[in-house]
Every structure is written in C-alpha cells, then in structure tokens.
Amino acid sequence: MKLLITGGCGFMGSNAVRYFLKNYPDYRIINLDALTYAGNPENVRDIENDPRYTFVHGRIEDETVVEKIFSTFRPDVVINYAAETHVDRSIMDPKAFLTTEIFGTHTLLEAVRRHETSRYVQISTDEVYGSIADGVWTERAPFDPSSPYSAAKAGADHLCLAYWRTYHTPVIVTHSCNFYGPYQYPEKMIPLFIINLLENKKVPLYGDGGNVREWIYTEDHCRAIDRIVHDGRFGESYNIGTGERMTNLELTKKILLMLGRGDEMIEPVKDRPGHDRRYAVDPSKLITSLGWKPDTAFQDGLAKTIEWYRTHEQWWKPLRNGEYLEYYKKQYATAR
Ligand code: DAU
C-alpha cells in the first residue's frame, strides 16, 4: 500500500511515518511537508534513507506539487497531518491557518477526487467542539470553535464531509484530544514546561491554571489512526480520547514533581484570549466499532516524554533560537 502522509516532518506526522514503516514492512510512505518552523527534518532523520520512504518538499495548498505527487506515486491512502496547529499563533496570525487548513485540505480533496484515491483521513481536533462544562462530546455534537485555529480546522472538517455527501469522496475525519510525546515542538505546554525546567526557567501557566485538557500519548494516537486507515467508515468522524483529563495546574505539578522542582517555578501569566475551559471527548465509537484502546497511562507517557527531552537536548536546543524568543517576548509582553 502507498500512503501519502502530509506534514510528515511535524510532531504527529513524523511519529506516524515512523509507526507505519515499523509496523507495515511492505508499505511505501510519501511525506509531503512544507518545512515550516514546526516541520523539522531532524524528526525523520532516522528513517530518511529507508528505501520505502520518499520526502517531497512542498505545501498542501500548492496544486502543482500535489498533482505531481498524485500522478507520480498514485497513493492509495492520504493521511492529512499538515496544519498550522498552535492556538496562540492563530490568535496572532489567523491567515496562515486558513491557508493551510482550508485551502490545503481543499487541494488534497480535489486531488483525491480526480485520482479516485481509495481513502482520505483528515487529522483534526477536539477543539472544533469548543468548551464543555461537564460530560463529553460525541461525534454528533455541533461544532462551536473558539480560536482562529479551531475555526479553520472546523471549516476543513466540514469541507471533508461535504465532499463525501456531494461527490462520495472517501473521507474520514478524526477529532483527537491533546497529543504529547517525543518530537513535539516546544511551544506546546508539555515540552515547553519540561524544557524550561531543564534550563532552570519558570513555566508560564495561563490564567488560573484551571483549564482542563485530555491527553493522549503519540503511540496510542498512531494506533488509532492505523485502525481508522484500515477499517474506518467513509463519511464518518471518530473521536480519539483517553479519559486522562486534568487541569493545567495539576499537569504542571506532575511535571514539577517528576523533575524534582517545586511550585515556585510556576509563573502565572495573562490568560489566552478565548481560552476554552474544558475539553472532553467520548471515544466509545472508536473503541466499540474498531477495537482500539489507549495503552499508555498518562503517568507512564509523561515519564517517557520527560526522559526523551532530557536525553535529546541536541534536538531541542536549536529550536530555542531567536525566532522562539521573539515569539515568546510578543506572547508575554502584556503578561508580566
Ligand atoms: O485539543 C487538541 C489540540 O491540542 C490540538 O488540536 C492543537 O493543535 C494543540 O496545539 C493543542 O491545543 P492546546 O491549546 O490545548 O495546547 P497547548 O499545548 O498550547 O496548551 C495546553 C493548555 O496549556 C492550554 O489550556 C493552554 C495552556 N498553556 C499553554 C502554553 C503553551 C499554558 O498554560 N501555558 C503555556 O505556555
């Protein structure tokens, strides 16, 4: 089988490339990645010489590049990981999100339609449902996005399902809770906090720290996508969740404890505008219809993740450069 994985140099995409090469020796992977700030060739360095792997540099909204890939490689399946993913960046610069999420997804859907590709899987987020005070969102919940990021993702998801209804394009949409694990760009909470503490810096906790997130270890997410790629039903969406929910303050305290630091390392900062209070998804459809379940308890996944960042300073050090510092200076300008 030939898989086109877009965004395969990003955090989740690179983990997926590695996962499919490892678990399916006869699969061929084509990785289309724009190499934006978050797309890092180092994330796939260990597999770049694998004869089953091909890298193409380009953007998913570039019709010429996409057409060339489809006509040259004729992928059987497309998994679209390519996206701008950081909520804070979407608040500062929404346009990049609309371009990649909406126009990029559209370009891929058109190619899938033209080439009669067998299957298209859209990697999306639980953030499209918006905040939920109690209980859990099922796949039938209406979309109610709060940030330009989640609004762009919601638009792309609607487009995918509209393509199924209108053209019978074989699409499947996934809505996952927060990922964590190796190779995550250190602008996201978990790697940012770990690295800050490894560098003896404080961790910037937004607002009162009471926002609740649900967490999935990257390997568990890859296994969910594996099930969906092989047996998911067209025109449907699947929630991916673990039930491992906690407030940001609780999570911060776990990281502090594992790194032997105390609460004095917490720096309360101004809240994110439009900050969703709580996310919670119901993954029972995926569990009952496709037999998936998460394997990694949060405590174990967090310990593995901390160990990975502790032993991969050569990976994250170059990312803490001028661009990173500029970004955070802007981010917290009004916070202190
Ligand atoms: O829910 C899935 C989503 O999870 C994905 O679709 C997004 O691409 C991904 O970025 C993530 O969104 P979040 O906004 O939840 O992730 P982030 O790591 O940015 O923040 C997690 C929580 O931690 C959130 O409530 C904001 C808070 N936070 C974040 C940062 C970066 C802080 O308190 N301080 C920080 O410095």
Short mmCIF file of C-alpha atoms and ligand atoms in Angstrom, two decimals:
data_model
loop_
_atom_site.label_atom_id
_atom_site.label_comp_id
_atom_site.label_asym_id
_atom_site.label_seq_id
_atom_site.Cartn_x
_atom_site.Cartn_y
_atom_site.Cartn_z
CA MET A 1 0.00 0.00 0.00
CA LYS A 2 1.17 3.54 -0.75
CA LEU A 3 0.47 6.15 1.91
CA LEU A 4 0.76 9.88 1.36
CA ILE A 5 1.37 11.41 4.78
CA THR A 6 1.26 15.20 4.71
CA GLY A 7 3.07 17.12 7.41
CA GLY A 8 5.31 14.11 7.99
CA CYS A 9 8.13 16.28 9.37
CA GLY A 10 5.93 17.66 12.14
CA PHE A 11 5.39 16.10 15.55
CA MET A 12 2.43 13.80 14.88
CA GLY A 13 3.21 13.28 11.20
CA SER A 14 6.77 12.12 11.88
CA ASN A 15 5.57 9.76 14.58
CA ALA A 16 3.05 8.37 12.07
CA VAL A 17 5.69 7.93 9.33
CA ARG A 18 7.88 6.00 11.77
CA TYR A 19 4.92 3.97 13.06
CA PHE A 20 3.72 2.83 9.62
CA LEU A 21 7.23 1.98 8.40
CA LYS A 22 7.84 -0.07 11.54
CA ASN A 23 4.52 -1.91 11.59
CA TYR A 24 3.89 -2.40 7.86
CA PRO A 25 7.13 -3.54 6.17
CA ASP A 26 5.51 -3.63 2.71
CA TYR A 27 4.03 -0.12 2.85
CA ARG A 28 5.56 2.77 0.98
CA ILE A 29 5.38 6.27 2.50
CA ILE A 30 5.48 9.58 0.68
CA ASN A 31 5.92 12.50 3.04
CA LEU A 32 4.82 15.91 1.73
CA ASP A 33 5.94 18.63 4.11
CA ALA A 34 6.32 22.42 3.79
CA LEU A 35 9.13 22.55 6.39
CA THR A 36 7.61 25.47 8.24
CA TYR A 37 9.06 26.36 11.66
CA ALA A 38 7.43 23.21 13.10
CA GLY A 39 8.36 20.86 10.27
CA ASN A 40 11.80 19.62 11.19
CA PRO A 41 13.83 17.21 9.01
CA GLU A 42 15.52 16.05 12.22
CA ASN A 43 12.19 14.44 13.18
CA VAL A 44 12.61 11.85 10.41
CA ARG A 45 16.42 11.68 10.27
CA ASP A 46 16.45 8.06 11.48
CA ILE A 47 14.31 6.82 8.57
CA GLU A 48 15.29 9.19 5.75
CA ASN A 49 17.40 6.53 3.99
CA ASP A 50 14.75 3.83 4.20
CA PRO A 51 14.05 2.76 0.58
CA ARG A 52 10.32 2.65 1.37
CA TYR A 53 10.31 6.37 2.23
CA THR A 54 10.22 9.40 -0.07
CA PHE A 55 10.27 13.03 1.03
CA VAL A 56 8.76 15.81 -1.09
CA HIS A 57 9.17 19.42 -0.04
CA GLY A 58 6.02 21.43 -0.65
CA ARG A 59 2.78 22.87 0.63
CA ILE A 60 -0.54 21.05 0.56
CA GLU A 61 -2.25 24.07 -0.97
CA ASP A 62 0.18 24.04 -3.91
CA GLU A 63 -1.87 22.40 -6.69
CA THR A 64 1.16 21.76 -8.90
CA VAL A 65 3.13 19.90 -6.24
CA VAL A 66 0.08 17.94 -5.11
CA GLU A 67 -0.86 16.94 -8.66
CA LYS A 68 2.70 15.82 -9.35
CA ILE A 69 2.71 13.62 -6.26
CA PHE A 70 -0.63 12.03 -7.11
CA SER A 71 0.28 11.36 -10.74
CA THR A 72 3.80 10.10 -9.94
CA PHE A 73 3.18 7.99 -6.85
CA ARG A 74 -0.54 7.22 -7.10
CA PRO A 75 -1.09 6.93 -3.32
CA ASP A 76 -3.82 4.55 -2.12
CA VAL A 77 -4.39 6.46 1.10
CA VAL A 78 -3.86 10.07 2.16
CA ILE A 79 -3.48 11.00 5.82
CA ASN A 80 -3.54 14.75 6.22
CA TYR A 81 -1.48 15.79 9.24
CA ALA A 82 -0.32 19.04 7.62
CA ALA A 83 -1.65 22.00 9.58
CA GLU A 84 -0.77 25.09 11.49
CA THR A 85 -1.50 23.81 14.98
CA HIS A 86 -0.65 26.31 17.66
CA VAL A 87 -3.65 28.17 19.09
CA ASP A 88 -1.59 31.16 20.32
CA ARG A 89 -0.05 31.64 16.88
CA SER A 90 -3.52 31.54 15.32
CA ILE A 91 -4.53 34.41 17.59
CA MET A 92 -1.55 36.45 16.37
CA ASP A 93 -1.78 35.48 12.67
CA PRO A 94 -5.00 33.72 11.59
CA LYS A 95 -4.36 33.87 7.83
CA ALA A 96 -1.67 31.19 7.73
CA PHE A 97 -4.16 28.86 9.43
CA LEU A 98 -6.90 29.49 6.89
CA THR A 99 -4.47 28.97 4.03
CA THR A 100 -3.15 25.62 5.20
CA GLU A 101 -6.23 24.22 6.85
CA ILE A 102 -8.92 25.31 4.39
CA PHE A 103 -7.16 25.75 1.03
CA GLY A 104 -4.67 22.96 1.72
CA THR A 105 -7.41 20.49 2.61
CA HIS A 106 -9.39 21.58 -0.43
CA THR A 107 -6.40 20.99 -2.73
CA LEU A 108 -5.90 17.49 -1.32
CA LEU A 109 -9.60 16.62 -1.57
CA GLU A 110 -9.65 17.70 -5.21
CA ALA A 111 -6.63 15.51 -5.97
CA VAL A 112 -8.23 12.56 -4.16
CA ARG A 113 -11.36 13.09 -6.24
CA ARG A 114 -9.51 13.42 -9.57
CA HIS A 115 -7.32 10.41 -8.99
CA GLU A 116 -10.01 8.27 -7.34
CA THR A 117 -7.75 7.64 -4.34
CA SER A 118 -9.17 4.90 -2.11
CA ARG A 119 -9.18 6.73 1.19
CA TYR A 120 -8.55 10.14 2.77
CA VAL A 121 -8.14 10.61 6.53
CA GLN A 122 -8.32 14.12 7.97
CA ILE A 123 -6.46 14.57 11.25
CA SER A 124 -8.46 17.04 13.26
CA THR A 125 -9.03 18.12 16.81
CA ASP A 126 -11.48 18.02 19.70
CA GLU A 127 -11.20 21.84 19.73
CA VAL A 128 -13.78 22.07 16.93
CA TYR A 129 -16.48 21.21 19.51
CA GLY A 130 -15.45 24.08 21.78
CA SER A 131 -15.55 24.04 25.55
CA ILE A 132 -17.83 21.67 27.51
CA ALA A 133 -18.57 22.38 31.17
CA ASP A 134 -19.48 18.79 32.12
CA GLY A 135 -19.79 15.46 30.35
CA VAL A 136 -18.26 14.57 26.98
CA TRP A 137 -18.73 15.43 23.32
CA THR A 138 -19.81 12.63 21.00
CA GLU A 139 -19.26 12.79 17.24
CA ARG A 140 -22.81 14.14 16.88
CA ALA A 141 -22.05 17.34 18.84
CA PRO A 142 -22.25 20.56 16.81
CA PHE A 143 -19.06 22.47 16.13
CA ASP A 144 -18.52 25.59 18.25
CA PRO A 145 -14.88 26.64 17.76
CA SER A 146 -13.33 29.45 19.82
CA SER A 147 -9.97 30.26 18.17
CA PRO A 148 -8.99 31.01 14.59
CA TYR A 149 -7.12 27.67 14.73
CA SER A 150 -10.15 25.60 15.71
CA ALA A 151 -12.44 27.58 13.38
CA ALA A 152 -10.09 26.79 10.48
CA LYS A 153 -9.99 23.11 11.46
CA ALA A 154 -13.79 23.06 11.75
CA GLY A 155 -14.10 24.59 8.27
CA ALA A 156 -11.78 21.95 6.81
CA ASP A 157 -13.68 19.14 8.56
CA HIS A 158 -16.99 20.41 7.19
CA LEU A 159 -15.44 20.53 3.73
CA CYS A 160 -14.28 16.91 4.01
CA LEU A 161 -17.73 15.66 4.98
CA ALA A 162 -19.35 17.82 2.31
CA TYR A 163 -17.10 16.11 -0.26
CA TRP A 164 -18.40 12.76 0.93
CA ARG A 165 -22.01 13.87 0.63
CA THR A 166 -21.58 15.65 -2.68
CA TYR A 167 -19.02 13.54 -4.55
CA HIS A 168 -18.71 10.37 -2.46
CA THR A 169 -15.06 11.20 -1.90
CA PRO A 170 -13.97 8.51 0.61
CA VAL A 171 -13.14 10.71 3.58
CA ILE A 172 -12.92 10.02 7.31
CA VAL A 173 -12.41 12.76 9.93
CA THR A 174 -10.78 12.29 13.34
CA HIS A 175 -11.17 14.50 16.41
CA SER A 176 -8.38 13.94 18.88
CA CYS A 177 -7.62 15.26 22.33
CA ASN A 178 -4.18 16.80 23.10
CA PHE A 179 -1.17 14.76 21.93
CA TYR A 180 2.15 14.58 23.73
CA GLY A 181 5.39 12.63 23.37
CA PRO A 182 8.79 12.78 21.63
CA TYR A 183 9.46 15.35 18.89
CA GLN A 184 6.72 17.80 19.93
CA TYR A 185 7.72 21.37 19.12
CA PRO A 186 8.49 23.19 22.37
CA GLU A 187 5.77 25.80 22.02
CA LYS A 188 3.16 23.35 23.31
CA MET A 189 2.58 23.15 27.02
CA ILE A 190 4.22 19.81 27.90
CA PRO A 191 7.52 20.15 26.01
CA LEU A 192 7.73 23.87 26.79
CA PHE A 193 7.37 23.26 30.51
CA ILE A 194 9.80 20.31 30.53
CA ILE A 195 12.48 22.21 28.62
CA ASN A 196 12.02 25.40 30.64
CA LEU A 197 12.58 23.40 33.82
CA LEU A 198 15.58 21.56 32.35
CA GLU A 199 17.01 25.03 31.65
CA ASN A 200 16.10 26.20 35.15
CA LYS A 201 13.47 28.65 33.84
CA LYS A 202 9.96 29.15 35.21
CA VAL A 203 6.87 27.76 33.47
CA PRO A 204 4.25 30.25 32.20
CA LEU A 205 0.84 29.00 33.37
CA TYR A 206 -2.07 30.79 31.70
CA GLY A 207 -4.84 32.31 33.82
CA ASP A 208 -5.79 30.38 36.96
CA GLY A 209 -4.46 27.07 35.60
CA GLY A 210 -7.95 25.58 35.91
CA ASN A 211 -8.43 24.78 32.20
CA VAL A 212 -8.93 21.07 31.61
CA ARG A 213 -7.29 19.14 28.78
CA GLU A 214 -7.39 15.44 27.87
CA TRP A 215 -4.08 13.81 26.90
CA ILE A 216 -3.03 11.02 24.54
CA TYR A 217 0.46 9.60 24.09
CA THR A 218 1.60 9.78 20.49
CA GLU A 219 1.95 6.00 20.01
CA ASP A 220 -1.68 5.48 21.10
CA HIS A 221 -2.79 8.10 18.60
CA CYS A 222 -0.84 6.35 15.83
CA ARG A 223 -2.60 3.08 16.66
CA ALA A 224 -5.97 4.83 16.48
CA ILE A 225 -5.12 6.20 13.03
CA ASP A 226 -3.95 2.72 12.00
CA ARG A 227 -7.41 1.30 12.88
CA ILE A 228 -9.18 4.15 11.10
CA VAL A 229 -6.99 3.94 7.98
CA HIS A 230 -7.74 0.23 7.63
CA ASP A 231 -11.32 -0.12 8.82
CA GLY A 232 -12.89 3.31 9.39
CA ARG A 233 -16.18 4.03 7.61
CA PHE A 234 -16.32 6.66 4.89
CA GLY A 235 -18.23 9.83 5.59
CA GLU A 236 -17.87 9.37 9.35
CA SER A 237 -15.88 11.00 12.08
CA TYR A 238 -14.20 9.39 15.08
CA ASN A 239 -13.29 10.93 18.41
CA ILE A 240 -9.91 9.89 19.80
CA GLY A 241 -9.66 10.29 23.56
CA THR A 242 -8.29 8.61 26.66
CA GLY A 243 -10.28 9.99 29.59
CA GLU A 244 -6.92 11.20 31.03
CA ARG A 245 -8.22 14.67 31.90
CA MET A 246 -6.73 17.16 34.31
CA THR A 247 -6.36 20.87 34.90
CA ASN A 248 -3.24 22.58 33.61
CA LEU A 249 -2.23 23.22 37.22
CA GLU A 250 -2.50 19.51 38.06
CA LEU A 251 -0.44 18.68 34.99
CA THR A 252 2.15 21.34 35.85
CA LYS A 253 2.51 19.88 39.33
CA LYS A 254 3.08 16.40 37.88
CA ILE A 255 5.86 17.72 35.63
CA LEU A 256 7.40 19.67 38.52
CA LEU A 257 7.34 16.59 40.75
CA MET A 258 8.94 14.36 38.12
CA LEU A 259 11.69 16.91 37.60
CA GLY A 260 12.20 17.44 41.34
CA ARG A 261 11.10 21.09 41.31
CA GLY A 262 8.58 23.00 43.44
CA ASP A 263 5.66 25.38 42.90
CA GLU A 264 7.99 28.40 42.98
CA MET A 265 8.84 27.51 39.36
CA ILE A 266 5.26 28.36 38.28
CA GLU A 267 4.87 31.81 36.76
CA PRO A 268 1.18 32.77 36.44
CA VAL A 269 0.71 34.79 33.23
CA LYS A 270 -2.17 36.52 31.49
CA ASP A 271 -4.76 34.15 30.08
CA ARG A 272 -5.03 33.20 26.40
CA PRO A 273 -7.91 35.17 24.78
CA GLY A 274 -10.92 32.93 24.12
CA HIS A 275 -9.27 30.17 26.17
CA ASP A 276 -11.57 27.12 26.18
CA ARG A 277 -12.15 25.99 29.75
CA ARG A 278 -12.57 22.26 29.28
CA TYR A 279 -12.30 19.67 26.52
CA ALA A 280 -13.63 16.13 26.87
CA VAL A 281 -14.40 13.67 24.09
CA ASP A 282 -16.22 10.36 24.09
CA PRO A 283 -14.12 7.81 22.15
CA SER A 284 -16.59 4.91 22.53
CA LYS A 285 -17.39 4.77 18.81
CA LEU A 286 -13.72 4.09 18.01
CA ILE A 287 -13.45 1.62 20.87
CA THR A 288 -16.57 -0.39 20.08
CA SER A 289 -16.56 -0.28 16.28
CA LEU A 290 -12.81 -0.51 15.59
CA GLY A 291 -11.48 -2.24 18.72
CA TRP A 292 -8.99 0.50 19.67
CA LYS A 293 -7.99 1.38 23.20
CA PRO A 294 -5.20 3.52 24.63
CA ASP A 295 -2.28 1.55 26.13
CA THR A 296 -0.20 4.23 27.81
CA ALA A 297 -1.27 5.55 31.21
CA PHE A 298 -0.64 9.30 31.45
CA GLN A 299 1.88 8.91 34.27
CA ASP A 300 3.98 6.48 32.16
CA GLY A 301 3.70 8.52 28.98
CA LEU A 302 4.75 11.66 30.80
CA ALA A 303 7.75 9.90 32.39
CA LYS A 304 8.82 8.61 28.93
CA THR A 305 8.36 12.06 27.43
CA ILE A 306 10.41 13.77 30.13
CA GLU A 307 13.16 11.19 29.67
CA TRP A 308 13.14 11.78 25.90
CA TYR A 309 13.56 15.55 26.28
CA ARG A 310 16.21 15.03 28.95
CA THR A 311 18.25 12.86 26.58
CA HIS A 312 17.58 14.79 23.34
CA GLU A 313 18.99 18.19 24.11
CA GLN A 314 20.67 18.18 20.67
CA TRP A 315 17.15 18.04 19.13
CA TRP A 316 15.53 20.87 21.08
CA LYS A 317 18.46 23.23 21.72
CA PRO A 318 18.50 24.59 18.13
CA LEU A 319 14.75 25.25 18.34
CA ARG A 320 15.22 27.66 21.25
CA ASN A 321 16.71 30.23 18.95
CA GLY A 322 15.95 33.87 18.16
CA GLU A 323 12.65 33.13 16.46
CA TYR A 324 11.44 31.25 19.51
CA LEU A 325 12.49 34.01 21.88
CA GLU A 326 10.92 36.71 19.72
CA TYR A 327 7.68 34.77 19.68
CA TYR A 328 7.55 34.41 23.43
CA LYS A 329 8.55 38.01 24.03
CA LYS A 330 5.50 39.04 21.99
CA GLN A 331 3.30 36.46 23.63
CA TYR A 332 4.02 37.56 27.17
CA ALA A 333 4.58 41.25 26.53
CA THR A 334 1.43 42.16 28.40
CA ALA A 335 1.59 39.34 30.88
CA ARG A 336 4.29 40.46 33.26
O1 DAU B 1 -7.03 19.56 21.84
C1 DAU B 1 -6.19 19.23 20.79
C2 DAU B 1 -5.31 20.40 20.50
O2 DAU B 1 -4.33 20.47 21.50
C3 DAU B 1 -4.65 20.39 19.13
O3 DAU B 1 -5.63 20.40 18.15
C4 DAU B 1 -3.77 21.63 18.97
O4 DAU B 1 -3.11 21.60 17.73
C5 DAU B 1 -2.75 21.65 20.07
O5 DAU B 1 -1.98 22.82 19.98
C6 DAU B 1 -3.42 21.55 21.43
O6 DAU B 1 -4.07 22.79 21.77
P1 DAU B 1 -3.97 23.41 23.21
O7 DAU B 1 -4.16 24.86 23.12
O8 DAU B 1 -4.81 22.67 24.18
O9 DAU B 1 -2.42 23.04 23.54
P2 DAU B 1 -1.27 23.88 24.24
O10 DAU B 1 -0.14 22.93 24.50
O11 DAU B 1 -0.97 25.14 23.54
O12 DAU B 1 -1.94 24.27 25.62
C7 DAU B 1 -2.40 23.27 26.53
C8 DAU B 1 -3.03 24.02 27.69
O13 DAU B 1 -1.99 24.67 28.41
C9 DAU B 1 -3.98 25.10 27.28
O14 DAU B 1 -5.08 25.14 28.18
C10 DAU B 1 -3.16 26.38 27.37
C11 DAU B 1 -2.19 26.08 28.48
N1 DAU B 1 -0.85 26.70 28.33
C12 DAU B 1 -0.22 26.56 27.13
C13 DAU B 1 1.01 27.11 26.94
C14 DAU B 1 1.74 26.98 25.63
C15 DAU B 1 -0.28 27.38 29.41
O15 DAU B 1 -0.86 27.47 30.49
N2 DAU B 1 0.95 27.93 29.21
C16 DAU B 1 1.64 27.84 28.02
O16 DAU B 1 2.74 28.39 27.91
#
